[in-house]
Structures are given as C-alpha cells and as structure tokens.
PDB file of C-alpha atoms in Angstrom:
ATOM      1  CA  MET A  19     -12.371   1.042  -8.442  1.00  0.00           C
ATOM      2  CA  ARG A  20     -12.166  -2.665  -7.520  1.00  0.00           C
ATOM      3  CA  ALA A  21      -8.590  -4.038  -7.144  1.00  0.00           C
ATOM      4  CA  ASN A  22      -7.616  -7.698  -7.744  1.00  0.00           C
ATOM      5  CA  VAL A  23      -4.815 -10.029  -7.320  1.00  0.00           C
ATOM      6  CA  VAL A  24      -3.373 -10.525 -10.904  1.00  0.00           C
ATOM      7  CA  GLY A  25      -0.163 -12.172 -10.107  1.00  0.00           C
ATOM      8  CA  ILE A  26       1.169 -14.840  -7.424  1.00  0.00           C
ATOM      9  CA  THR A  27       4.824 -16.005  -7.540  1.00  0.00           C
ATOM     10  CA  TYR A  28       7.004 -17.739  -5.194  1.00  0.00           C
ATOM     11  CA  TYR A  29      10.741 -18.343  -5.302  1.00  0.00           C
ATOM     12  CA  PRO A  30      11.629 -21.738  -4.024  1.00  0.00           C
ATOM     13  CA  VAL A  31      15.277 -20.985  -4.276  1.00  0.00           C
ATOM     14  CA  LYS A  32      16.253 -17.399  -3.255  1.00  0.00           C
ATOM     15  CA  GLY A  33      17.870 -15.441  -6.241  1.00  0.00           C
ATOM     16  CA  CYS A  34      16.564 -18.080  -8.790  1.00  0.00           C
ATOM     17  CA  ALA A  35      13.644 -17.984 -11.051  1.00  0.00           C
ATOM     18  CA  GLY A  36      10.074 -17.619  -9.741  1.00  0.00           C
ATOM     19  CA  VAL A  37       7.192 -20.031  -9.995  1.00  0.00           C
ATOM     20  CA  ALA A  38       3.711 -18.489 -11.030  1.00  0.00           C
ATOM     21  CA  LEU A  39       0.740 -19.824  -9.100  1.00  0.00           C
ATOM     22  CA  THR A  40      -3.082 -19.576  -9.433  1.00  0.00           C
ATOM     23  CA  GLU A  41      -3.632 -19.849  -5.799  1.00  0.00           C
ATOM     24  CA  ALA A  42      -1.182 -20.080  -2.759  1.00  0.00           C
ATOM     25  CA  ASP A  43      -1.245 -20.439   1.184  1.00  0.00           C
ATOM     26  CA  LEU A  44      -0.311 -17.293   2.936  1.00  0.00           C
ATOM     27  CA  THR A  45       1.340 -18.200   6.229  1.00  0.00           C
ATOM     28  CA  PRO A  46       2.983 -15.962   8.957  1.00  0.00           C
ATOM     29  CA  GLU A  47       6.319 -16.269   7.155  1.00  0.00           C
ATOM     30  CA  GLY A  48       4.846 -15.213   3.793  1.00  0.00           C
ATOM     31  CA  LEU A  49       3.835 -17.477   0.987  1.00  0.00           C
ATOM     32  CA  LEU A  50       4.174 -21.065   1.569  1.00  0.00           C
ATOM     33  CA  GLY A  51       7.776 -22.444   0.502  1.00  0.00           C
ATOM     34  CA  ASP A  52       8.909 -19.048  -0.469  1.00  0.00           C
ATOM     35  CA  ARG A  53      12.635 -18.866  -0.452  1.00  0.00           C
ATOM     36  CA  ALA A  54      12.961 -22.061   1.457  1.00  0.00           C
ATOM     37  CA  TRP A  55      16.315 -22.772  -0.158  1.00  0.00           C
ATOM     38  CA  ALA A  56      19.423 -20.564  -1.053  1.00  0.00           C
ATOM     39  CA  VAL A  57      22.696 -20.786  -3.088  1.00  0.00           C
ATOM     40  CA  VAL A  58      25.816 -19.839  -1.302  1.00  0.00           C
ATOM     41  CA  ASP A  59      29.546 -19.671  -2.021  1.00  0.00           C
ATOM     42  CA  ASP A  60      32.337 -21.885  -0.536  1.00  0.00           C
ATOM     43  CA  ARG A  61      32.394 -19.451   2.521  1.00  0.00           C
ATOM     44  CA  GLY A  62      28.705 -19.839   3.025  1.00  0.00           C
ATOM     45  CA  ASP A  63      27.986 -16.243   1.824  1.00  0.00           C
ATOM     46  CA  LEU A  64      24.675 -15.869  -0.138  1.00  0.00           C
ATOM     47  CA  ARG A  65      24.957 -15.818  -3.964  1.00  0.00           C
ATOM     48  CA  TRP A  66      22.714 -13.224  -5.490  1.00  0.00           C
ATOM     49  CA  GLN A  67      21.843 -11.880  -9.123  1.00  0.00           C
ATOM     50  CA  GLY A  68      23.832  -8.807  -8.711  1.00  0.00           C
ATOM     51  CA  ALA A  69      26.911 -10.671  -8.797  1.00  0.00           C
ATOM     52  CA  ASP A  70      25.547 -13.962 -10.442  1.00  0.00           C
ATOM     53  CA  PRO A  71      22.920 -12.926 -12.899  1.00  0.00           C
ATOM     54  CA  ARG A  72      22.671 -16.457 -14.187  1.00  0.00           C
ATOM     55  CA  LEU A  73      20.823 -17.396 -11.185  1.00  0.00           C
ATOM     56  CA  ALA A  74      17.845 -15.827 -12.740  1.00  0.00           C
ATOM     57  CA  VAL A  75      17.485 -18.663 -15.358  1.00  0.00           C
ATOM     58  CA  ILE A  76      17.806 -21.491 -12.775  1.00  0.00           C
ATOM     59  CA  ALA A  77      14.172 -22.728 -12.645  1.00  0.00           C
ATOM     60  CA  PRO A  78      13.410 -24.663  -9.453  1.00  0.00           C
ATOM     61  CA  ASP A  79      10.488 -27.229  -9.371  1.00  0.00           C
ATOM     62  CA  VAL A  80       9.141 -28.425  -5.997  1.00  0.00           C
ATOM     63  CA  ARG A  81       6.975 -31.533  -5.707  1.00  0.00           C
ATOM     64  CA  ASP A  82       6.599 -34.846  -4.069  1.00  0.00           C
ATOM     65  CA  GLY A  83       9.384 -33.843  -1.414  1.00  0.00           C
ATOM     66  CA  GLY A  84      11.884 -33.149  -4.115  1.00  0.00           C
ATOM     67  CA  LEU A  85      13.506 -30.043  -5.668  1.00  0.00           C
ATOM     68  CA  THR A  86      14.229 -30.241  -9.398  1.00  0.00           C
ATOM     69  CA  LEU A  87      16.652 -27.561 -10.876  1.00  0.00           C
ATOM     70  CA  ARG A  88      16.595 -26.812 -14.490  1.00  0.00           C
ATOM     71  CA  ALA A  89      18.584 -24.444 -16.636  1.00  0.00           C
ATOM     72  CA  PRO A  90      19.162 -23.753 -20.235  1.00  0.00           C
ATOM     73  CA  GLU A  91      21.558 -26.290 -22.041  1.00  0.00           C
ATOM     74  CA  THR A  92      21.938 -28.268 -18.824  1.00  0.00           C
ATOM     75  CA  GLU A  93      20.556 -31.492 -17.629  1.00  0.00           C
ATOM     76  CA  PRO A  94      17.860 -31.245 -14.901  1.00  0.00           C
ATOM     77  CA  LEU A  95      18.686 -32.547 -11.437  1.00  0.00           C
ATOM     78  CA  THR A  96      16.245 -33.815  -8.785  1.00  0.00           C
ATOM     79  CA  VAL A  97      17.438 -33.951  -4.999  1.00  0.00           C
ATOM     80  CA  THR A  98      15.651 -34.284  -1.760  1.00  0.00           C
ATOM     81  CA  GLY A  99      18.106 -32.056   0.126  1.00  0.00           C
ATOM     82  CA  PRO A 100      21.389 -30.293   0.067  1.00  0.00           C
ATOM     83  CA  GLY A 101      24.188 -32.376  -1.038  1.00  0.00           C
ATOM     84  CA  PRO A 102      27.326 -32.922  -3.421  1.00  0.00           C
ATOM     85  CA  GLU A 103      25.192 -33.467  -6.350  1.00  0.00           C
ATOM     86  CA  ALA A 104      23.297 -30.218  -6.160  1.00  0.00           C
ATOM     87  CA  ASP A 105      26.532 -28.435  -5.242  1.00  0.00           C
ATOM     88  CA  ALA A 106      28.352 -29.778  -8.269  1.00  0.00           C
ATOM     89  CA  TRP A 107      25.254 -28.998 -10.653  1.00  0.00           C
ATOM     90  CA  LEU A 108      25.320 -25.281  -9.244  1.00  0.00           C
ATOM     91  CA  THR A 109      28.961 -25.019  -9.398  1.00  0.00           C
ATOM     92  CA  ARG A 110      29.084 -26.012 -13.113  1.00  0.00           C
ATOM     93  CA  PHE A 111      26.260 -23.665 -14.219  1.00  0.00           C
ATOM     94  CA  LEU A 112      27.436 -20.861 -12.445  1.00  0.00           C
ATOM     95  CA  GLY A 113      31.105 -21.312 -13.112  1.00  0.00           C
ATOM     96  CA  ARG A 114      32.041 -20.713  -9.444  1.00  0.00           C
ATOM     97  CA  PRO A 115      32.088 -22.890  -6.282  1.00  0.00           C
ATOM     98  CA  SER A 116      28.589 -22.995  -5.059  1.00  0.00           C
ATOM     99  CA  ARG A 117      26.324 -24.967  -2.569  1.00  0.00           C
ATOM    100  CA  LEU A 118      22.721 -25.429  -2.037  1.00  0.00           C
ATOM    101  CA  VAL A 119      21.376 -24.766   1.498  1.00  0.00           C
ATOM    102  CA  ARG A 120      18.208 -24.609   3.368  1.00  0.00           C
ATOM    103  CA  ALA A 121      17.413 -20.978   4.043  1.00  0.00           C
ATOM    104  CA  GLY A 122      16.968 -19.474   7.530  1.00  0.00           C
ATOM    105  CA  ALA A 123      13.857 -17.899   8.901  1.00  0.00           C
ATOM    106  CA  GLY A 124      14.810 -14.487   7.810  1.00  0.00           C
ATOM    107  CA  ASN A 125      12.015 -14.116   5.377  1.00  0.00           C
ATOM    108  CA  ALA A 126       9.361 -13.597   8.037  1.00  0.00           C
ATOM    109  CA  SER A 127       7.044 -10.674   7.305  1.00  0.00           C
ATOM    110  CA  ARG A 128       8.434 -10.311   3.769  1.00  0.00           C
ATOM    111  CA  LEU A 129       5.479 -10.826   1.402  1.00  0.00           C
ATOM    112  CA  HIS A 130       6.513  -8.600  -1.446  1.00  0.00           C
ATOM    113  CA  LEU A 131       3.519  -6.964  -3.038  1.00  0.00           C
ATOM    114  CA  VAL A 132       3.717  -4.354  -6.131  1.00  0.00           C
ATOM    115  CA  SER A 133       0.739  -2.780  -8.186  1.00  0.00           C
ATOM    116  CA  ARG A 134       0.432  -2.485 -11.914  1.00  0.00           C
ATOM    117  CA  ALA A 135      -0.167   1.261 -11.362  1.00  0.00           C
ATOM    118  CA  SER A 136       3.183   1.704  -9.969  1.00  0.00           C
ATOM    119  CA  LEU A 137       4.906  -0.068 -12.688  1.00  0.00           C
ATOM    120  CA  ASP A 138       2.884   1.749 -15.472  1.00  0.00           C
ATOM    121  CA  ALA A 139       3.917   5.082 -13.801  1.00  0.00           C
ATOM    122  CA  LEU A 140       7.655   4.097 -13.883  1.00  0.00           C
ATOM    123  CA  ASN A 141       7.331   2.893 -17.622  1.00  0.00           C
ATOM    124  CA  ARG A 142       5.852   6.045 -18.761  1.00  0.00           C
ATOM    125  CA  ARG A 143       8.803   7.873 -17.164  1.00  0.00           C
ATOM    126  CA  ILE A 144      11.348   5.192 -18.873  1.00  0.00           C
ATOM    127  CA  ALA A 145       9.531   5.658 -22.246  1.00  0.00           C
ATOM    128  CA  ALA A 146       9.944   9.491 -21.877  1.00  0.00           C
ATOM    129  CA  ARG A 147      13.705   8.803 -22.116  1.00  0.00           C
ATOM    130  CA  GLY A 148      13.473   6.671 -25.098  1.00  0.00           C
ATOM    131  CA  ALA A 149      14.154   3.424 -23.397  1.00  0.00           C
ATOM    132  CA  ALA A 150      11.971   0.235 -23.687  1.00  0.00           C
ATOM    133  CA  PRO A 151       9.312  -0.403 -20.804  1.00  0.00           C
ATOM    134  CA  LEU A 152      10.205  -3.129 -18.117  1.00  0.00           C
ATOM    135  CA  PRO A 153       8.081  -6.206 -17.208  1.00  0.00           C
ATOM    136  CA  LEU A 154       7.239  -6.632 -13.541  1.00  0.00           C
ATOM    137  CA  THR A 155       9.532  -9.705 -13.186  1.00  0.00           C
ATOM    138  CA  ARG A 156      12.516  -7.333 -12.821  1.00  0.00           C
ATOM    139  CA  PHE A 157      10.926  -6.395  -9.419  1.00  0.00           C
ATOM    140  CA  ARG A 158      10.380 -10.139  -8.401  1.00  0.00           C
ATOM    141  CA  PRO A 159       7.001  -9.638  -6.422  1.00  0.00           C
ATOM    142  CA  ASN A 160       5.033 -12.297  -4.663  1.00  0.00           C
ATOM    143  CA  VAL A 161       1.634 -10.488  -5.118  1.00  0.00           C
ATOM    144  CA  VAL A 162       0.830  -8.298  -7.934  1.00  0.00           C
ATOM    145  CA  VAL A 163      -2.341  -6.017  -7.750  1.00  0.00           C
ATOM    146  CA  ASP A 164      -4.207  -4.461 -10.627  1.00  0.00           C
ATOM    147  CA  GLY A 165      -7.051  -1.844 -10.331  1.00  0.00           C
ATOM    148  CA  TRP A 166      -5.636   0.937  -8.074  1.00  0.00           C
ATOM    149  CA  THR A 167      -5.647   4.084 -10.160  1.00  0.00           C
ATOM    150  CA  THR A 168      -2.967   5.766  -7.978  1.00  0.00           C
ATOM    151  CA  PRO A 169       0.608   4.636  -8.223  1.00  0.00           C
ATOM    152  CA  HIS A 170       2.419   3.329  -5.168  1.00  0.00           C
ATOM    153  CA  THR A 171      -0.935   2.867  -3.301  1.00  0.00           C
ATOM    154  CA  GLU A 172       0.983  -0.216  -1.657  1.00  0.00           C
ATOM    155  CA  ASP A 173       3.191   2.510  -0.029  1.00  0.00           C
ATOM    156  CA  ASP A 174       0.355   4.161   1.955  1.00  0.00           C
ATOM    157  CA  THR A 175      -1.827   1.149   2.837  1.00  0.00           C
ATOM    158  CA  PRO A 176      -1.447   0.333   6.473  1.00  0.00           C
ATOM    159  CA  ARG A 177      -3.500  -2.865   6.242  1.00  0.00           C
ATOM    160  CA  LEU A 178      -5.458  -4.585   3.454  1.00  0.00           C
ATOM    161  CA  THR A 179      -7.305  -7.858   3.084  1.00  0.00           C
ATOM    162  CA  ILE A 180      -6.973 -10.498   0.332  1.00  0.00           C
ATOM    163  CA  ALA A 181     -10.005 -13.054   0.601  1.00  0.00           C
ATOM    164  CA  GLY A 182     -10.064 -14.060   4.069  1.00  0.00           C
ATOM    165  CA  THR A 183      -6.298 -12.972   4.772  1.00  0.00           C
ATOM    166  CA  GLU A 184      -5.057  -9.777   6.437  1.00  0.00           C
ATOM    167  CA  LEU A 185      -1.808  -7.982   5.515  1.00  0.00           C
ATOM    168  CA  ALA A 186       0.066  -5.165   7.381  1.00  0.00           C
ATOM    169  CA  PHE A 187       2.596  -2.852   5.853  1.00  0.00           C
ATOM    170  CA  THR A 188       6.076  -3.227   7.070  1.00  0.00           C
ATOM    171  CA  GLU A 189       8.426  -1.305   4.989  1.00  0.00           C
ATOM    172  CA  LEU A 190       9.070   0.050   1.500  1.00  0.00           C
ATOM    173  CA  THR A 191      11.248  -2.242  -0.778  1.00  0.00           C
ATOM    174  CA  VAL A 192      14.858  -0.766  -1.339  1.00  0.00           C
ATOM    175  CA  ARG A 193      15.774  -1.801  -4.739  1.00  0.00           C
ATOM    176  CA  CYS A 194      19.203  -3.046  -5.747  1.00  0.00           C
ATOM    177  CA  ALA A 195      21.322  -4.269  -8.915  1.00  0.00           C
ATOM    178  CA  ILE A 196      19.051  -7.265  -9.200  1.00  0.00           C
ATOM    179  CA  THR A 197      16.488  -5.048 -10.908  1.00  0.00           C
ATOM    180  CA  LEU A 198      19.178  -4.544 -13.754  1.00  0.00           C
ATOM    181  CA  VAL A 199      19.144  -8.524 -14.588  1.00  0.00           C
ATOM    182  CA  ASP A 200      16.819  -9.615 -17.443  1.00  0.00           C
ATOM    183  CA  GLN A 201      15.034 -12.419 -15.776  1.00  0.00           C
ATOM    184  CA  SER A 202      14.625 -14.263 -19.077  1.00  0.00           C
ATOM    185  CA  THR A 203      18.011 -14.360 -20.038  1.00  0.00           C
ATOM    186  CA  GLY A 204      20.070 -13.910 -16.925  1.00  0.00           C
ATOM    187  CA  ARG A 205      22.071 -11.130 -18.267  1.00  0.00           C
ATOM    188  CA  ARG A 206      22.566  -7.541 -16.989  1.00  0.00           C
ATOM    189  CA  ALA A 207      20.521  -5.075 -19.075  1.00  0.00           C
ATOM    190  CA  GLY A 208      20.804  -1.670 -17.095  1.00  0.00           C
ATOM    191  CA  PRO A 209      20.867   1.143 -16.433  1.00  0.00           C
ATOM    192  CA  GLU A 210      16.868   0.899 -16.181  1.00  0.00           C
ATOM    193  CA  PRO A 211      14.957   1.068 -13.712  1.00  0.00           C
ATOM    194  CA  LEU A 212      17.379   2.283 -11.331  1.00  0.00           C
ATOM    195  CA  ARG A 213      18.291   5.488 -13.356  1.00  0.00           C
ATOM    196  CA  THR A 214      14.683   6.411 -13.632  1.00  0.00           C
ATOM    197  CA  LEU A 215      13.751   5.536 -10.076  1.00  0.00           C
ATOM    198  CA  ALA A 216      16.563   7.757  -8.789  1.00  0.00           C
ATOM    199  CA  ASP A 217      14.571  10.714 -10.341  1.00  0.00           C
ATOM    200  CA  TYR A 218      11.620  10.324  -8.158  1.00  0.00           C
ATOM    201  CA  ARG A 219      11.678   7.491  -5.740  1.00  0.00           C
ATOM    202  CA  ARG A 220      14.762   8.078  -3.507  1.00  0.00           C
ATOM    203  CA  ALA A 221      14.632   6.630  -0.024  1.00  0.00           C
ATOM    204  CA  ASP A 222      15.164   8.863   3.046  1.00  0.00           C
ATOM    205  CA  GLY A 223      18.052   6.633   4.137  1.00  0.00           C
ATOM    206  CA  GLY A 224      19.571   6.213   0.664  1.00  0.00           C
ATOM    207  CA  GLY A 225      18.786   4.054  -2.361  1.00  0.00           C
ATOM    208  CA  VAL A 226      15.563   3.974  -4.343  1.00  0.00           C
ATOM    209  CA  VAL A 227      12.195   2.249  -3.408  1.00  0.00           C
ATOM    210  CA  PHE A 228       9.650   0.418  -5.491  1.00  0.00           C
ATOM    211  CA  GLY A 229       6.850  -1.840  -4.086  1.00  0.00           C
ATOM    212  CA  ALA A 230       6.271  -2.684  -0.412  1.00  0.00           C
ATOM    213  CA  TYR A 231       6.821  -5.451   2.109  1.00  0.00           C
ATOM    214  CA  PHE A 232       3.761  -6.734   4.219  1.00  0.00           C
ATOM    215  CA  ALA A 233       3.424  -9.074   7.207  1.00  0.00           C
ATOM    216  CA  VAL A 234       0.666 -11.691   6.953  1.00  0.00           C
ATOM    217  CA  ARG A 235      -1.345 -10.921  10.136  1.00  0.00           C
ATOM    218  CA  ARG A 236      -4.406 -13.339   9.295  1.00  0.00           C
ATOM    219  CA  PRO A 237      -3.240 -16.369   7.216  1.00  0.00           C
ATOM    220  CA  GLY A 238      -5.251 -17.980   4.690  1.00  0.00           C
ATOM    221  CA  ARG A 239      -5.484 -19.015   0.917  1.00  0.00           C
ATOM    222  CA  VAL A 240      -5.523 -16.339  -1.827  1.00  0.00           C
ATOM    223  CA  ALA A 241      -6.012 -16.963  -5.498  1.00  0.00           C
ATOM    224  CA  LEU A 242      -5.851 -14.804  -8.825  1.00  0.00           C
ATOM    225  CA  GLY A 243      -8.961 -12.639  -9.023  1.00  0.00           C
ATOM    226  CA  ASP A 244      -9.367 -12.153  -5.278  1.00  0.00           C
ATOM    227  CA  GLU A 245     -10.456  -8.788  -4.370  1.00  0.00           C
ATOM    228  CA  VAL A 246      -7.754  -6.451  -2.615  1.00  0.00           C
ATOM    229  CA  THR A 247      -9.273  -4.145  -0.074  1.00  0.00           C
ATOM    230  CA  PRO A 248      -7.481  -1.652   2.005  1.00  0.00           C
ATOM    231  CA  THR A 249      -8.731  -1.555   5.486  1.00  0.00           C
ATOM    232  CA  GLY A 250      -6.633   1.039   7.334  1.00  0.00           C
TER     233      GLY A 250
END
C-alpha cells in the first residue's frame, strides 16, 4: 500500500508550539529552522513542558528575519534576537525567570517521524481502557506518514526516501512527561499515553518508546502528499 506524508511540522522554539507546513527543506540538521531557539531559566537550564506545560501554547512565528511570540491573553512580541524584551515577555507568561536563547547544534540527525498506524494502534488500546483517544500533537512529530498497514513500521525501516530525500534510522524515540500535556491548552492531562505505552512499548534501557528519529542522508525538499518508500 502506498504511504504518503500527511503532516510536516517544525518547532522554531524548542518546547513551544509547532508550525504546520505544506512543504519544507530537509537539511543535514533536520527540518530547516527546527528548534533554532530555546527557553532557559536564570541558570541557563532548558525549560521543558514537563515542568512548564504553558510552553505548549506559546506560538512562535518566524518571518522576515524576526521571531514573533504569541500566547493567550498576552500581547504578541516581535524580536530579531535574544534580549531583555523577550526575556521579560517569557518571564511574565511562564511566571518564572526565563530567557530566550539561540539553541546549539544538538538537534542534528533528529528528524522525528511517526506513522498514523502507530497512533491508531495506541488509541485502540487507550479506548479499550475507556479513555479518550489522543491526537498526534501529543508526540510533537516533524513528519507524519499515513498508509503503512503495520504499526511501528518506522521502528524497523533502516532507510527510506521521501521525494528526492533519503533518511536513515538512528534511534527510537523515548517518551517523557511532555506527552501528558494537552498541546492545545498547556495543561497536564495524564496519565495517557504513558500508562498504556508502558503495557507494550517498554524500551530495553528503560522508559517507553513511540516514533523514531532519522538522520537526513540526502537533503532536499519534501511536501504533503509525497510518497514515502522504505529502501532498506
């Protein structure tokens, strides 16, 4: 059965809301502009949704060399780089001292891919417990693939092509408390999916896994509807 790209999302600010795209450039570092910025505390430690779930409703918008931050009931702010204005805006919204920084180069080979078949299989198990199904936004993927009939095909695909690009599997995605955060409200809404994933998706080294990371071996442009073909 033919598989296609049905979702492309990048996250300009690590931990904040994603931006859905119809097409994007894949570079050796992943999606162009993905996680180029980050929010840290006054000691320089990364803020993440597990401790600061309200990050989920900060919506970044990058255009014309500027970064605009938007959030509910808050005046938007546009900046051209880290500075006191952005720091003050984040501190007010999150309620704790925070700073906007340029992220390092640690996101290389971290294109996050998830299939609809994997989510459907998980949601069937969640429904069997009497709980509501979850959207894919809980897992914050970069690329979503539909058309694979076997759940977790992404786990067992050493290489694949999308349009003229080539990707290579690097590792399974170990899931954390971020998956418990409702991405539309910025509030914790657990215990799913971690409760159900623990029944059947335990990793050898501990924790649970869902989705996979891929490295970009051949860069290029991808778009919604592009065919996804396993090649190894």
